[in-house]
């Protein structure tokens, strides 16, 4: 799966969590963060800290891989438009 936007990432993780019957409360308990933080990530991923993101991945036994693109993105939605 190619993920190019924060919302795609949070949707994938939320679907994975639900598919495996894991609640937001369980993730929060496993990694020591608030349920509201999990909810914020799933609904507003662009405001999530990287540290929180990796804690959520760990709780779900997921890992992230990064690869180079074979070509420049043609779809404007695939181009990064967010500010830092």
Coordinates of C-alpha atoms in Angstrom, one line a residue:
X1 CA 0.0 0.0 0.0
X2 CA 1.3 3.4 -0.9
X3 CA 0.4 6.1 1.6
X4 CA 0.9 9.7 0.6
X5 CA -1.2 11.6 3.1
X6 CA -1.6 11.6 6.9
X7 CA -5.3 10.7 6.6
X8 CA -4.5 7.6 4.6
X9 CA -2.1 6.5 7.2
X10 CA -4.5 7.0 10.1
X11 CA -7.3 5.3 8.2
X12 CA -5.1 2.2 7.5
X13 CA -4.1 2.0 11.2
X14 CA -7.7 2.5 12.4
X15 CA -9.0 -0.2 10.1
X16 CA -6.2 -2.6 11.2
X17 CA -7.0 -1.9 14.9
X18 CA -10.7 -2.6 14.4
X19 CA -10.0 -5.7 12.2
X20 CA -8.1 -7.2 15.1
X21 CA -10.6 -6.2 17.7
X22 CA -8.3 -3.8 19.5
X23 CA -9.8 -0.8 21.2
X24 CA -8.4 2.6 21.6
X25 CA -8.4 2.0 25.3
X26 CA -6.3 -1.1 24.9
X27 CA -3.7 0.7 22.8
X28 CA -3.6 3.6 25.4
X29 CA -3.1 1.1 28.2
X30 CA -0.3 -0.8 26.3
X31 CA 1.8 2.3 25.6
X32 CA 0.9 4.6 28.4
X33 CA -0.9 7.4 26.5
X34 CA -4.5 8.8 26.8
X35 CA -7.4 7.4 24.8
X36 CA -8.0 10.9 23.6
X37 CA -4.5 10.9 22.0
X38 CA -5.4 7.7 20.0
X39 CA -8.6 9.3 18.9
X40 CA -6.8 12.5 17.9
X41 CA -4.4 10.5 15.8
X42 CA -7.2 8.6 14.0
X43 CA -9.2 11.8 13.3
X44 CA -6.5 14.5 13.0
X45 CA -3.3 12.7 12.1
X46 CA -1.5 15.8 10.8
X47 CA -1.3 17.0 14.4
X48 CA 0.2 13.8 15.9
X49 CA 3.7 13.7 17.3
X50 CA 6.0 11.1 15.6
X51 CA 6.7 9.6 19.0
X52 CA 2.9 8.9 19.5
X53 CA 2.7 7.4 16.0
X54 CA 5.5 4.9 16.7
X55 CA 3.9 4.0 20.0
X56 CA 0.6 3.2 18.2
X57 CA 2.5 1.1 15.6
X58 CA 4.2 -0.8 18.4
X59 CA 0.9 -1.5 20.2
X60 CA -0.5 -2.9 17.0
X61 CA 2.6 -4.9 16.2
X62 CA 3.1 -2.9 13.0
X63 CA 6.2 -1.4 11.4
X64 CA 6.7 1.3 8.8
X65 CA 8.9 1.1 5.7
X66 CA 10.0 3.9 3.4
X67 CA 11.0 3.5 -0.2
X68 CA 12.0 5.8 -3.0
X69 CA 9.6 6.6 -5.7
X70 CA 10.3 5.3 -9.2
X71 CA 9.1 8.5 -10.8
X72 CA 7.8 11.9 -9.8
X73 CA 4.2 12.0 -8.7
X74 CA 1.8 12.9 -11.4
X75 CA -1.3 13.1 -9.2
X76 CA -1.4 16.5 -7.3
X77 CA -2.8 14.6 -4.3
X78 CA 0.5 12.6 -4.1
X79 CA 2.6 15.7 -3.7
X80 CA 3.3 17.1 -0.2
X81 CA 1.5 20.4 0.3
X82 CA 1.5 20.7 4.1
X83 CA 3.7 23.3 5.8
X84 CA 6.2 22.5 8.5

